[in-house]
mmCIF file with all atom_site columns, N, CA and C in Angstrom:
data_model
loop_
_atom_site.group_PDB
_atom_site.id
_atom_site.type_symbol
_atom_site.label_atom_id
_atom_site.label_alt_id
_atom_site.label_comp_id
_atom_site.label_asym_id
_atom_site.label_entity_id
_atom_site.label_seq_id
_atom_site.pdbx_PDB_ins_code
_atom_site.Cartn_x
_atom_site.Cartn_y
_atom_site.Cartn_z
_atom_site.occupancy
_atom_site.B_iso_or_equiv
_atom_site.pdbx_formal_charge
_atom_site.auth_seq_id
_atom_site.auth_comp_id
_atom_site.auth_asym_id
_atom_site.auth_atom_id
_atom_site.pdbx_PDB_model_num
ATOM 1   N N  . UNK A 1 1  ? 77.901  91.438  -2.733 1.00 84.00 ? 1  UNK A N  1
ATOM 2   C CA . UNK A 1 1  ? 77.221  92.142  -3.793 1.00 84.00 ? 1  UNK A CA 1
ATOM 3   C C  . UNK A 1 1  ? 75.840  91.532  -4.042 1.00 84.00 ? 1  UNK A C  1
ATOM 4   N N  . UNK A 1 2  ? 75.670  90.190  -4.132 1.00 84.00 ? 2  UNK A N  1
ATOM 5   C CA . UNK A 1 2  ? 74.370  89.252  -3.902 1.00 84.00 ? 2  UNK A CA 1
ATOM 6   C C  . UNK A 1 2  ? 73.549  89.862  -3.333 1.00 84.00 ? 2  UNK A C  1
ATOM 7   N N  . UNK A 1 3  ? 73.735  90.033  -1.932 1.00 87.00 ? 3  UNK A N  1
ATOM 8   C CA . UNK A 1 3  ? 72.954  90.331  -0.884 1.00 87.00 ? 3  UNK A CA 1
ATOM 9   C C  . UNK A 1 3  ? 72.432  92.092  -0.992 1.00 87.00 ? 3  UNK A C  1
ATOM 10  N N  . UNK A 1 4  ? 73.193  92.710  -1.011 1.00 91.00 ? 4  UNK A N  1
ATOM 11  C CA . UNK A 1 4  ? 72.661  94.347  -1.720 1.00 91.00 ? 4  UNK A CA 1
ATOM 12  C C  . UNK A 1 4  ? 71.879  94.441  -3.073 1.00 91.00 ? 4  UNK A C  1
ATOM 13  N N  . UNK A 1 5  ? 71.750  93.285  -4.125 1.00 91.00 ? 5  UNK A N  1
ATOM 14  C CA . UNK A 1 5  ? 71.160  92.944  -5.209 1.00 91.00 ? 5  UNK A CA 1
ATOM 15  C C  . UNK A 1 5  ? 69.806  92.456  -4.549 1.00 91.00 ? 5  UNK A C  1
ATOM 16  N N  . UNK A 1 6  ? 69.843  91.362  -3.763 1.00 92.00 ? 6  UNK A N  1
ATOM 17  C CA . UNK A 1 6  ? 68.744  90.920  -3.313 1.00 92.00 ? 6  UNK A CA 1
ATOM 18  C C  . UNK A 1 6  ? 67.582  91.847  -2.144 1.00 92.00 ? 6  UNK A C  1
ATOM 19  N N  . UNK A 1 7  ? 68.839  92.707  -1.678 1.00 93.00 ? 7  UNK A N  1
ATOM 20  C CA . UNK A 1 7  ? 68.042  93.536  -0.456 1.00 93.00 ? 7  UNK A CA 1
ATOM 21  C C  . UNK A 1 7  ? 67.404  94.497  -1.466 1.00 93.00 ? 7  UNK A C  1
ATOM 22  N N  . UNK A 1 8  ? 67.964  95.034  -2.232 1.00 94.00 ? 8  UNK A N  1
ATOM 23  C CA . UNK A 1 8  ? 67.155  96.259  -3.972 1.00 94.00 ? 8  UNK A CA 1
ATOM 24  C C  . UNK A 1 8  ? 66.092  95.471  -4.002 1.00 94.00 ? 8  UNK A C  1
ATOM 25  N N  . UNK A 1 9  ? 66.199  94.100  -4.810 1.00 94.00 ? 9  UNK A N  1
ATOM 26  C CA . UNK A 1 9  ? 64.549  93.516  -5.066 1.00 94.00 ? 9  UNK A CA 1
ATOM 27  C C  . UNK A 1 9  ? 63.747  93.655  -4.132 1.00 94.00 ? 9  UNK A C  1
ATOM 28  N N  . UNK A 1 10 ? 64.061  93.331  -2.570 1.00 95.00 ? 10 UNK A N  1
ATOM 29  C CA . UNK A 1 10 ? 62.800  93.351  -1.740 1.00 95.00 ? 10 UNK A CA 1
ATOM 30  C C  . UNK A 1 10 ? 62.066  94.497  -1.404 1.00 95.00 ? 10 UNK A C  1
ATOM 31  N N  . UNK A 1 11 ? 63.361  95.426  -1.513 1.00 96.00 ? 11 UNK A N  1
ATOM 32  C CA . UNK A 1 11 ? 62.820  97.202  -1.376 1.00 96.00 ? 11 UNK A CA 1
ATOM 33  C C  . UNK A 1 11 ? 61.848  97.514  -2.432 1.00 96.00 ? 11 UNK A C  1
ATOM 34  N N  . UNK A 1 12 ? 62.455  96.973  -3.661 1.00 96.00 ? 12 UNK A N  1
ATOM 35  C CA . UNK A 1 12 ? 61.837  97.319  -4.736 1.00 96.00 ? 12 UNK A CA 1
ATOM 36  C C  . UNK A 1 12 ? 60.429  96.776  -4.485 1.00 96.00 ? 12 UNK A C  1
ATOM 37  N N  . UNK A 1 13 ? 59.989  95.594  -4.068 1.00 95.00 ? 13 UNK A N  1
ATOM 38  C CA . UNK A 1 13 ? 59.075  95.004  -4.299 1.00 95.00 ? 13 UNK A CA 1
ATOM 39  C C  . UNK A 1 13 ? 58.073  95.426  -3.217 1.00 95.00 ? 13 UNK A C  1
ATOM 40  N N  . UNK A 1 14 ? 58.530  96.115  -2.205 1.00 97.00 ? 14 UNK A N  1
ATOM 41  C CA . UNK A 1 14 ? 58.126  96.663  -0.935 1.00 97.00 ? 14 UNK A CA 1
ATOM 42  C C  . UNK A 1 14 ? 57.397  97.272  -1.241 1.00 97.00 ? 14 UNK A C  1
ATOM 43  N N  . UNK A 1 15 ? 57.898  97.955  -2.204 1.00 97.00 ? 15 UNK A N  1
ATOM 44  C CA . UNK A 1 15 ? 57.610  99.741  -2.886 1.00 97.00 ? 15 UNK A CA 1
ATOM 45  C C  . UNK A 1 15 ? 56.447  99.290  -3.620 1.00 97.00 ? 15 UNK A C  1
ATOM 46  N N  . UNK A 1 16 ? 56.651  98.362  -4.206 1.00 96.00 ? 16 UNK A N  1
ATOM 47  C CA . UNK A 1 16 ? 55.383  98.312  -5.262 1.00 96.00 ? 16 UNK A CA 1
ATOM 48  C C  . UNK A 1 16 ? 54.306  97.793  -4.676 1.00 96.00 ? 16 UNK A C  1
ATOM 49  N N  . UNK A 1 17 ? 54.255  96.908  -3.521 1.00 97.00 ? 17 UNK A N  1
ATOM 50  C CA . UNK A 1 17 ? 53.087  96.444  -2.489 1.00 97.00 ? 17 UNK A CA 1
ATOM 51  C C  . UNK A 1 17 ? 52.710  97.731  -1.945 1.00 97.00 ? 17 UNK A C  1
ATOM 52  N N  . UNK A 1 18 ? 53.687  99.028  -1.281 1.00 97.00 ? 18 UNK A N  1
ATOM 53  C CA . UNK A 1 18 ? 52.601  99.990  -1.051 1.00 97.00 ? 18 UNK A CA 1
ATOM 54  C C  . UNK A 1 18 ? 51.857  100.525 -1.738 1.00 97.00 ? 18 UNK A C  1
ATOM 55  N N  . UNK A 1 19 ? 52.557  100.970 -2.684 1.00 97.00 ? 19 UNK A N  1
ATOM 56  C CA . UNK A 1 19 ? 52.229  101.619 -4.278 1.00 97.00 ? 19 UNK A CA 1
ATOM 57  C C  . UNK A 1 19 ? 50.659  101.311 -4.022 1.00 97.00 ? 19 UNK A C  1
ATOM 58  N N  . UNK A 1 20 ? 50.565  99.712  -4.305 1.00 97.00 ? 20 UNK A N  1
ATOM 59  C CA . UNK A 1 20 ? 49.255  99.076  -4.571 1.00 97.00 ? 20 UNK A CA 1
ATOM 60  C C  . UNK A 1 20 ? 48.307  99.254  -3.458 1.00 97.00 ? 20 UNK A C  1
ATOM 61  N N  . UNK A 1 21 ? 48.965  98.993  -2.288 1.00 97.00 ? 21 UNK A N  1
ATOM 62  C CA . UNK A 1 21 ? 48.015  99.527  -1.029 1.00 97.00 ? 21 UNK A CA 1
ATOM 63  C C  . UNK A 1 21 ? 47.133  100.857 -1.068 1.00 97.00 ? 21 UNK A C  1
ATOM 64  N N  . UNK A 1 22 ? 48.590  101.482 -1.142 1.00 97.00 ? 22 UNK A N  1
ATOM 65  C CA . UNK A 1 22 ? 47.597  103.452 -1.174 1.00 97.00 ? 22 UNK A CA 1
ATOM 66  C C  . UNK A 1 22 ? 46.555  103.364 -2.579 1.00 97.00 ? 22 UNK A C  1
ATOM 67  N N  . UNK A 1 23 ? 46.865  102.691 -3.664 1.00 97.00 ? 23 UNK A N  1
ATOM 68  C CA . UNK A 1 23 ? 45.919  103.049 -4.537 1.00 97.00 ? 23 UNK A CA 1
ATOM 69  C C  . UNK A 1 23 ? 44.977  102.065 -4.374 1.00 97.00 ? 23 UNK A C  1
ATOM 70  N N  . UNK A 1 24 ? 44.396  101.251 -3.636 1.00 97.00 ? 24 UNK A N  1
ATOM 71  C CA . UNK A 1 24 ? 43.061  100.843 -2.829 1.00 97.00 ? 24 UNK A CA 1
ATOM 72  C C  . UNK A 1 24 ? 42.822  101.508 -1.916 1.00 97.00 ? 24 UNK A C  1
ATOM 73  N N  . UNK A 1 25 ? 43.370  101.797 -1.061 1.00 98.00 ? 25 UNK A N  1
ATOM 74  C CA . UNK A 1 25 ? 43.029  102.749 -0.018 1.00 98.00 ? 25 UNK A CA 1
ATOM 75  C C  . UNK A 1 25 ? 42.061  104.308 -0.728 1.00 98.00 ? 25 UNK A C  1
ATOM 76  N N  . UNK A 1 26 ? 43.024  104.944 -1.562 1.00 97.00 ? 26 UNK A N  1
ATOM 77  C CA . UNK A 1 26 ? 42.888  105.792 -2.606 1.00 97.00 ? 26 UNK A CA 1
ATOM 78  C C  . UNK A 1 26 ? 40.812  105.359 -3.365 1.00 97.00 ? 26 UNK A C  1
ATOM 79  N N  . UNK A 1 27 ? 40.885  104.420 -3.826 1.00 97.00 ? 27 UNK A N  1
ATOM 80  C CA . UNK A 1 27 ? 39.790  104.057 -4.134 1.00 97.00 ? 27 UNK A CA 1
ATOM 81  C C  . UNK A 1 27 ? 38.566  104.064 -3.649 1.00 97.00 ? 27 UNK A C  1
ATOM 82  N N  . UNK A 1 28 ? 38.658  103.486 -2.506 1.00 98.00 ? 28 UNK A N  1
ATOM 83  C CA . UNK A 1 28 ? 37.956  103.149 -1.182 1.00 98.00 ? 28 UNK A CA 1
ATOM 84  C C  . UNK A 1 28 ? 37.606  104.467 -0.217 1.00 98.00 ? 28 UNK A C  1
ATOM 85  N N  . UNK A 1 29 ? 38.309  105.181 -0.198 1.00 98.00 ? 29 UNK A N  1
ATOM 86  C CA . UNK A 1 29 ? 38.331  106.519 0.103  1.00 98.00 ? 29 UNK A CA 1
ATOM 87  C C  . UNK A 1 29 ? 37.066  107.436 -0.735 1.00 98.00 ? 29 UNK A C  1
ATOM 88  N N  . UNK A 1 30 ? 37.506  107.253 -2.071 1.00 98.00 ? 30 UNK A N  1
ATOM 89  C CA . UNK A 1 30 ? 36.480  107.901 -3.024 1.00 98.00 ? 30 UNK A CA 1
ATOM 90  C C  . UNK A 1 30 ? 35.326  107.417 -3.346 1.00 98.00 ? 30 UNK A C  1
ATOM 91  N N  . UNK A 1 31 ? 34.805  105.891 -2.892 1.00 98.00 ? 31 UNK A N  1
ATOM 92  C CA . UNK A 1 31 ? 33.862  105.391 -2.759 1.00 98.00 ? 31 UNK A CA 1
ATOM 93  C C  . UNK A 1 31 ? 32.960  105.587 -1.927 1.00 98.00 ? 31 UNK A C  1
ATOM 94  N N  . UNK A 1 32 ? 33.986  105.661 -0.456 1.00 98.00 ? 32 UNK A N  1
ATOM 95  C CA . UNK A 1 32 ? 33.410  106.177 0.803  1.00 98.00 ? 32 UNK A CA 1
ATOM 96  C C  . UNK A 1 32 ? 32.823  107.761 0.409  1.00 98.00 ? 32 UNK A C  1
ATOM 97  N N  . UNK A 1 33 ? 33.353  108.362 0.157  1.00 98.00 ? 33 UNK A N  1
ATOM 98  C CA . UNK A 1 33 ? 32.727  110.058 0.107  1.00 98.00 ? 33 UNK A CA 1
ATOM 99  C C  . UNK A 1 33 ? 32.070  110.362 -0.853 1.00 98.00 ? 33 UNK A C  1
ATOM 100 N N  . UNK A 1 34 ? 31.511  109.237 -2.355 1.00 98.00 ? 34 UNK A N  1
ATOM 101 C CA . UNK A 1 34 ? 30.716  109.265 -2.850 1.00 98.00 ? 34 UNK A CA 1
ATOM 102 C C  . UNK A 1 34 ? 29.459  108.899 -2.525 1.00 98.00 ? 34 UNK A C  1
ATOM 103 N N  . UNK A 1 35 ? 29.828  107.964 -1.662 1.00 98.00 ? 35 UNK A N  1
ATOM 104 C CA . UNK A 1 35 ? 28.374  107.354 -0.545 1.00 98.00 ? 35 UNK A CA 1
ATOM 105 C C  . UNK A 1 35 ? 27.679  108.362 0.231  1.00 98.00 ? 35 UNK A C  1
ATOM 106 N N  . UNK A 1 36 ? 29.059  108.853 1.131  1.00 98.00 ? 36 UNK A N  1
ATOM 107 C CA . UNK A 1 36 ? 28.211  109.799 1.626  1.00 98.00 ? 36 UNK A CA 1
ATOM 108 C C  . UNK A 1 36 ? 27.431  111.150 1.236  1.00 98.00 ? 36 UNK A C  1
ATOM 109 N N  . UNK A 1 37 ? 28.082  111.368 -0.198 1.00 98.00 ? 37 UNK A N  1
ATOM 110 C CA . UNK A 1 37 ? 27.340  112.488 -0.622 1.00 98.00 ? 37 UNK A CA 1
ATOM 111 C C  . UNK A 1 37 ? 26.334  111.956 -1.315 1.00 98.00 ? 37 UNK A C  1
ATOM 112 N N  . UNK A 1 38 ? 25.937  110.898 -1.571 1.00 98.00 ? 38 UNK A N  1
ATOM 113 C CA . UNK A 1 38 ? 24.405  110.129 -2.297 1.00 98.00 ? 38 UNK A CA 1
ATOM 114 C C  . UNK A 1 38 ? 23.623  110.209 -0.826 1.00 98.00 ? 38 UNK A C  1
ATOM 115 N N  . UNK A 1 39 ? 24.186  109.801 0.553  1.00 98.00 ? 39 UNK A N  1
ATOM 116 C CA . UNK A 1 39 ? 23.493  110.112 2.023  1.00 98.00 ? 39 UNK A CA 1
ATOM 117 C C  . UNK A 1 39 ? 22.832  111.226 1.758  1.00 98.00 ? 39 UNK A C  1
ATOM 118 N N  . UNK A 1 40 ? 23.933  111.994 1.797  1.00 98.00 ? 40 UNK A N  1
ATOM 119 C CA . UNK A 1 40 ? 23.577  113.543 2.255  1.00 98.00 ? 40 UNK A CA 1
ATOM 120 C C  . UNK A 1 40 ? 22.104  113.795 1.123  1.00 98.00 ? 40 UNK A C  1
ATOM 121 N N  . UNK A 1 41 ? 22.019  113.621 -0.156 1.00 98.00 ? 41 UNK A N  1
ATOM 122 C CA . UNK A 1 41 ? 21.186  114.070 -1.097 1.00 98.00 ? 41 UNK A CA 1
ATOM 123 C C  . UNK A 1 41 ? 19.922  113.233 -0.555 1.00 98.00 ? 41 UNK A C  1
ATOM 124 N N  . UNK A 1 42 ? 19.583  112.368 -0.146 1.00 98.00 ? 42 UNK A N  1
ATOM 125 C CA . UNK A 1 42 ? 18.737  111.425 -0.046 1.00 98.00 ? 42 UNK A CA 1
ATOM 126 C C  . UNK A 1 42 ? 18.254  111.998 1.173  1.00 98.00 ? 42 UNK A C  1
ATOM 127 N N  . UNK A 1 43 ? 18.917  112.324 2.048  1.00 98.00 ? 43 UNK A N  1
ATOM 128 C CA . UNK A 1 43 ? 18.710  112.662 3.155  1.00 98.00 ? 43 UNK A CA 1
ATOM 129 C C  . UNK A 1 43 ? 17.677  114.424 3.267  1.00 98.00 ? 43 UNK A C  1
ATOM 130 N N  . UNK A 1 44 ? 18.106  114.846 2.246  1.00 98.00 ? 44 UNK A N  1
ATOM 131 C CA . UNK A 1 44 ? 17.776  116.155 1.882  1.00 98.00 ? 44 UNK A CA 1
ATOM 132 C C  . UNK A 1 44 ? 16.398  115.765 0.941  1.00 98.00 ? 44 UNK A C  1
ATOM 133 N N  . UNK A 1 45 ? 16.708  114.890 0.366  1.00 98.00 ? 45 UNK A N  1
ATOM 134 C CA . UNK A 1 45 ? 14.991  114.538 -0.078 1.00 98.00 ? 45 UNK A CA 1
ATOM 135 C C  . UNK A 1 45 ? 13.925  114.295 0.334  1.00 98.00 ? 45 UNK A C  1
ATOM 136 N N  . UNK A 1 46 ? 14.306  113.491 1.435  1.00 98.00 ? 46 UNK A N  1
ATOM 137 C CA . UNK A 1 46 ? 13.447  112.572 2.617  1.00 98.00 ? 46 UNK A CA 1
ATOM 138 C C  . UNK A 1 46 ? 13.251  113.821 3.520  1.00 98.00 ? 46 UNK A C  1
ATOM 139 N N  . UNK A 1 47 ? 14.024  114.977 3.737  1.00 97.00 ? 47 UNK A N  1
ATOM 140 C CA . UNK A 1 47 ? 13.306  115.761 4.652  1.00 97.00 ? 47 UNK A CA 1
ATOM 141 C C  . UNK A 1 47 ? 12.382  116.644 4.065  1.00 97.00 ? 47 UNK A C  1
ATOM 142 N N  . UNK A 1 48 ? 12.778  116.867 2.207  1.00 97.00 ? 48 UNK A N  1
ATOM 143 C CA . UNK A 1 48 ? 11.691  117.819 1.773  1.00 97.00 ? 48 UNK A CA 1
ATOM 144 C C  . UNK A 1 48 ? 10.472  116.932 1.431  1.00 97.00 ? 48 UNK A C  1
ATOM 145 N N  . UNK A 1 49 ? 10.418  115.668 1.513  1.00 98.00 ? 49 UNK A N  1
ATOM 146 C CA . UNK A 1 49 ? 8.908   115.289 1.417  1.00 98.00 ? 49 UNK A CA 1
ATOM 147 C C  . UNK A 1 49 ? 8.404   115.137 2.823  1.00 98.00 ? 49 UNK A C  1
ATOM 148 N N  . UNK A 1 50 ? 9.130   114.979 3.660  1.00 98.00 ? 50 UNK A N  1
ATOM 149 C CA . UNK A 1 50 ? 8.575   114.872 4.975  1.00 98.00 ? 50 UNK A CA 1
ATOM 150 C C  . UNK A 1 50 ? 8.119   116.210 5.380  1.00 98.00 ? 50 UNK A C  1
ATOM 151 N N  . UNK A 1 51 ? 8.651   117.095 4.849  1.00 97.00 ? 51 UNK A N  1
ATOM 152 C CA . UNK A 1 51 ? 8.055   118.529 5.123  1.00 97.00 ? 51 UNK A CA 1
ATOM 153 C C  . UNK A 1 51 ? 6.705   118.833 4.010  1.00 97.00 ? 51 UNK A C  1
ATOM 154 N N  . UNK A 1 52 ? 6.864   118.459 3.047  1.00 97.00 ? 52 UNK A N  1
ATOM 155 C CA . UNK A 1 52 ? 5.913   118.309 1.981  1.00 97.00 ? 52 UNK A CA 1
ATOM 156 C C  . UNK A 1 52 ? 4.680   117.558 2.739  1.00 97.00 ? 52 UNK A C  1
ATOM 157 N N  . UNK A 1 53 ? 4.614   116.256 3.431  1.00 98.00 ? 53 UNK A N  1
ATOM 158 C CA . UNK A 1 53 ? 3.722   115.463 3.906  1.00 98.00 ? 53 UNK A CA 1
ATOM 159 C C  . UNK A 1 53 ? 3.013   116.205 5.109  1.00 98.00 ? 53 UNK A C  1
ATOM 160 N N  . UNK A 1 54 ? 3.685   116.732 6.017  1.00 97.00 ? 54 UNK A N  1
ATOM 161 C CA . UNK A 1 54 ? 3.124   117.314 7.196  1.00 97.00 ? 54 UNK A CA 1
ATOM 162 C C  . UNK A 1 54 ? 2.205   118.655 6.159  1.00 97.00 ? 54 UNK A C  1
ATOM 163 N N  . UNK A 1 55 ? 2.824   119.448 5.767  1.00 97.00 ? 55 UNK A N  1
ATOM 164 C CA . UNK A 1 55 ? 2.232   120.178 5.151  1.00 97.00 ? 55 UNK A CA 1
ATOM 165 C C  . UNK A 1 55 ? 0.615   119.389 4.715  1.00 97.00 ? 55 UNK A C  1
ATOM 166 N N  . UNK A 1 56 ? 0.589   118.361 4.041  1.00 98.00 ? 56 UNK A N  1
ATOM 167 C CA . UNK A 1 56 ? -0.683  117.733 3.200  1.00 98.00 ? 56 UNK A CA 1
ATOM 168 C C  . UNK A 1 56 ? -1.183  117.298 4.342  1.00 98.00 ? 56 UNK A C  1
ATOM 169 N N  . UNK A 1 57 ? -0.645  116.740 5.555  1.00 98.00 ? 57 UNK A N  1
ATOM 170 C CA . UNK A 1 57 ? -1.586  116.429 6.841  1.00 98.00 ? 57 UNK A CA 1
ATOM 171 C C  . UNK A 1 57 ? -2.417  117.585 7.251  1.00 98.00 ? 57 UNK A C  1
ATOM 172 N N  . UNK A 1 58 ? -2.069  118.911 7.271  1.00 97.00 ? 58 UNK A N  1
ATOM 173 C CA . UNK A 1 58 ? -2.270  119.584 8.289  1.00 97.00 ? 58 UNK A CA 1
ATOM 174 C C  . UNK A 1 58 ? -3.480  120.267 7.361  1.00 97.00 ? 58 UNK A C  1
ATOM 175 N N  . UNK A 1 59 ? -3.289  120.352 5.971  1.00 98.00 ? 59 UNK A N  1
ATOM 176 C CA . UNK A 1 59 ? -3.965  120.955 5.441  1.00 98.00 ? 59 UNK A CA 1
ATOM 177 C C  . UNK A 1 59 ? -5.476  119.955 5.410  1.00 98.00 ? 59 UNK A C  1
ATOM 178 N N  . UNK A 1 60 ? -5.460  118.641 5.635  1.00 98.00 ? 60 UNK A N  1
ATOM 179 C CA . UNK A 1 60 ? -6.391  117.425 5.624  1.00 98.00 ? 60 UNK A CA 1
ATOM 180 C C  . UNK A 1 60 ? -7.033  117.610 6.683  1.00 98.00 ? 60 UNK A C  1
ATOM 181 N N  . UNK A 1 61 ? -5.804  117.959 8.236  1.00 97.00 ? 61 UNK A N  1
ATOM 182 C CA . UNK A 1 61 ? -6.788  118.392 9.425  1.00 97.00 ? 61 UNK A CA 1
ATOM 183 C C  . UNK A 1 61 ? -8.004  119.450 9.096  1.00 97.00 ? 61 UNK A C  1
ATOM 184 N N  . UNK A 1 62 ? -6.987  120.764 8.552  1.00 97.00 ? 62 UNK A N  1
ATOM 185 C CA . UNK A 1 62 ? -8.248  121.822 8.696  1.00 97.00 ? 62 UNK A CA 1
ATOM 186 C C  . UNK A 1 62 ? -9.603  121.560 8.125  1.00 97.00 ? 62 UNK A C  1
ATOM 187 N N  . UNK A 1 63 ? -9.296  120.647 6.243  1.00 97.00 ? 63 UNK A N  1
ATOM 188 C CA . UNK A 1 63 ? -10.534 120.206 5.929  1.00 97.00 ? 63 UNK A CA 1
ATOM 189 C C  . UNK A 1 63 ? -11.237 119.426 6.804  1.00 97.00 ? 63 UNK A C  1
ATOM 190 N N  . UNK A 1 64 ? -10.905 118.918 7.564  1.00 97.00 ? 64 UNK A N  1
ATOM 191 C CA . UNK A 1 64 ? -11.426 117.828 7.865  1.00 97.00 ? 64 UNK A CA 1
ATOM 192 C C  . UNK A 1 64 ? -12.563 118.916 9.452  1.00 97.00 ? 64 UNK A C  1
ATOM 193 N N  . UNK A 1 65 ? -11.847 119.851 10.023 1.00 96.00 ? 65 UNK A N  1
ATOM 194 C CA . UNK A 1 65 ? -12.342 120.516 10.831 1.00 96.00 ? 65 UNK A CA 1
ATOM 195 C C  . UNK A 1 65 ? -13.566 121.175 10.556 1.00 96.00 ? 65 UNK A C  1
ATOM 196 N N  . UNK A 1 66 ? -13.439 121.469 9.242  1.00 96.00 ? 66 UNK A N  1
ATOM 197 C CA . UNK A 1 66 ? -14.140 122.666 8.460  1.00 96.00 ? 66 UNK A CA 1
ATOM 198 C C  . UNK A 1 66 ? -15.576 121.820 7.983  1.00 96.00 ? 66 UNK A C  1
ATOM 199 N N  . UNK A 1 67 ? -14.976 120.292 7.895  1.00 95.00 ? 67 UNK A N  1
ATOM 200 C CA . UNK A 1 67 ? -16.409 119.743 7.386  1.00 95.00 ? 67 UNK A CA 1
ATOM 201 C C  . UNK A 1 67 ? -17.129 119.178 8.720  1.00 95.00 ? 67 UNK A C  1
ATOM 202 N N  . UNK A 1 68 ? -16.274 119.436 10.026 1.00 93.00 ? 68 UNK A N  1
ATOM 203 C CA . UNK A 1 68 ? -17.236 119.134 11.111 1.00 93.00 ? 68 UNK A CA 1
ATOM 204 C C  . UNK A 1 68 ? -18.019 120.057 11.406 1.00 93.00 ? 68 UNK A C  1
ATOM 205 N N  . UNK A 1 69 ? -17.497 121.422 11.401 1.00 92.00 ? 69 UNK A N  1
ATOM 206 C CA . UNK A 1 69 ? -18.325 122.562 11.838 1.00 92.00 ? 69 UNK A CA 1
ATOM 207 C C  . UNK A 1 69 ? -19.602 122.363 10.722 1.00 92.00 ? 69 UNK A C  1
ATOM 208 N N  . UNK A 1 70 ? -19.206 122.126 9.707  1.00 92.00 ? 70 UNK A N  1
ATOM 209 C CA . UNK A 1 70 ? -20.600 121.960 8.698  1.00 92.00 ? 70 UNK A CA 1
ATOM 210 C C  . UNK A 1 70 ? -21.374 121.167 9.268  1.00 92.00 ? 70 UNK A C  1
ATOM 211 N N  . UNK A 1 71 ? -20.873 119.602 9.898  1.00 90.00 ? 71 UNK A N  1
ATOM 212 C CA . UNK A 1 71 ? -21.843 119.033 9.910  1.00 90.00 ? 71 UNK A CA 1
ATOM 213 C C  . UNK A 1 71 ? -22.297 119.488 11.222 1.00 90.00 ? 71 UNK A C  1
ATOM 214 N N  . UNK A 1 72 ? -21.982 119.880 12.224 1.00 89.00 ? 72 UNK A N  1
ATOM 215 C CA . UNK A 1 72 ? -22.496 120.254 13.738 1.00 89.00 ? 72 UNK A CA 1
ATOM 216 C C  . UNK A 1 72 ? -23.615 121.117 13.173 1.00 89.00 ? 72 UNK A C  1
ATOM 217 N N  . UNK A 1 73 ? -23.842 121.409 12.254 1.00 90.00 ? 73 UNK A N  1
ATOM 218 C CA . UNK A 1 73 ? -25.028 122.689 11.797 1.00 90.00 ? 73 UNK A CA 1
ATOM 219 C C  . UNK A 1 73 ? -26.388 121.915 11.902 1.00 90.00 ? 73 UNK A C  1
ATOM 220 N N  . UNK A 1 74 ? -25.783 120.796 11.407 1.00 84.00 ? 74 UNK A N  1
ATOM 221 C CA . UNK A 1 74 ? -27.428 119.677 10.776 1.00 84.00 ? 74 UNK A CA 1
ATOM 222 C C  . UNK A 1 74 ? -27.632 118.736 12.066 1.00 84.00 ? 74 UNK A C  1
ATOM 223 N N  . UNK A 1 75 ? -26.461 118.861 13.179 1.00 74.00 ? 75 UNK A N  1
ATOM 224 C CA . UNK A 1 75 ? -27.020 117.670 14.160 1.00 74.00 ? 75 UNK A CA 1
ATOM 225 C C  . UNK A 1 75 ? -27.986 118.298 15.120 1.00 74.00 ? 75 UNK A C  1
ATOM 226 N N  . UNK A 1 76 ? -29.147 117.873 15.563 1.00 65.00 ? 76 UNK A N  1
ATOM 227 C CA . UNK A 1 76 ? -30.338 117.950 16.540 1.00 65.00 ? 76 UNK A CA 1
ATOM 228 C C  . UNK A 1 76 ? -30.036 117.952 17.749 1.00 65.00 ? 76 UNK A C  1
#
């Protein structure tokens, strides 16, 4: 009877070490896919200023074209 008393506690105690496992796992899980959805947003930022930036380059080229043709007017 000892021994079926003692084999209950270890089950029991088994149980409660997974218990504790899955709910870190559980945690860690939701940490992980909060990360990656802060990725994903960041990632979506960094491409709308990078699209934002090319945009301000290109528009810098044309000025920048527009004030050569000006100056080609005045060179000898």
């Amino acid at each position: 009877m000892r021994n079926i008393s003692v084999a209950i506690e270890r089950i029991s105690d088994m149980n409660i070490q997974i218990a504790s496992s899955a709910q870190e796992q559980s945690h860690v899980a939701e940490d992980i896919s909060s990360n990656a959805v802060k990725i994903k947003d960041l990632s979506v930022e960094v491409s709308g200023l990078a699209e934002s930036s090319s945009a301000a380059m290109e528009k810098q080229r044309s000025s920048t074209n527009a004030q050569k043709q000006l100056l080609d007017r005045f060179i000898v």
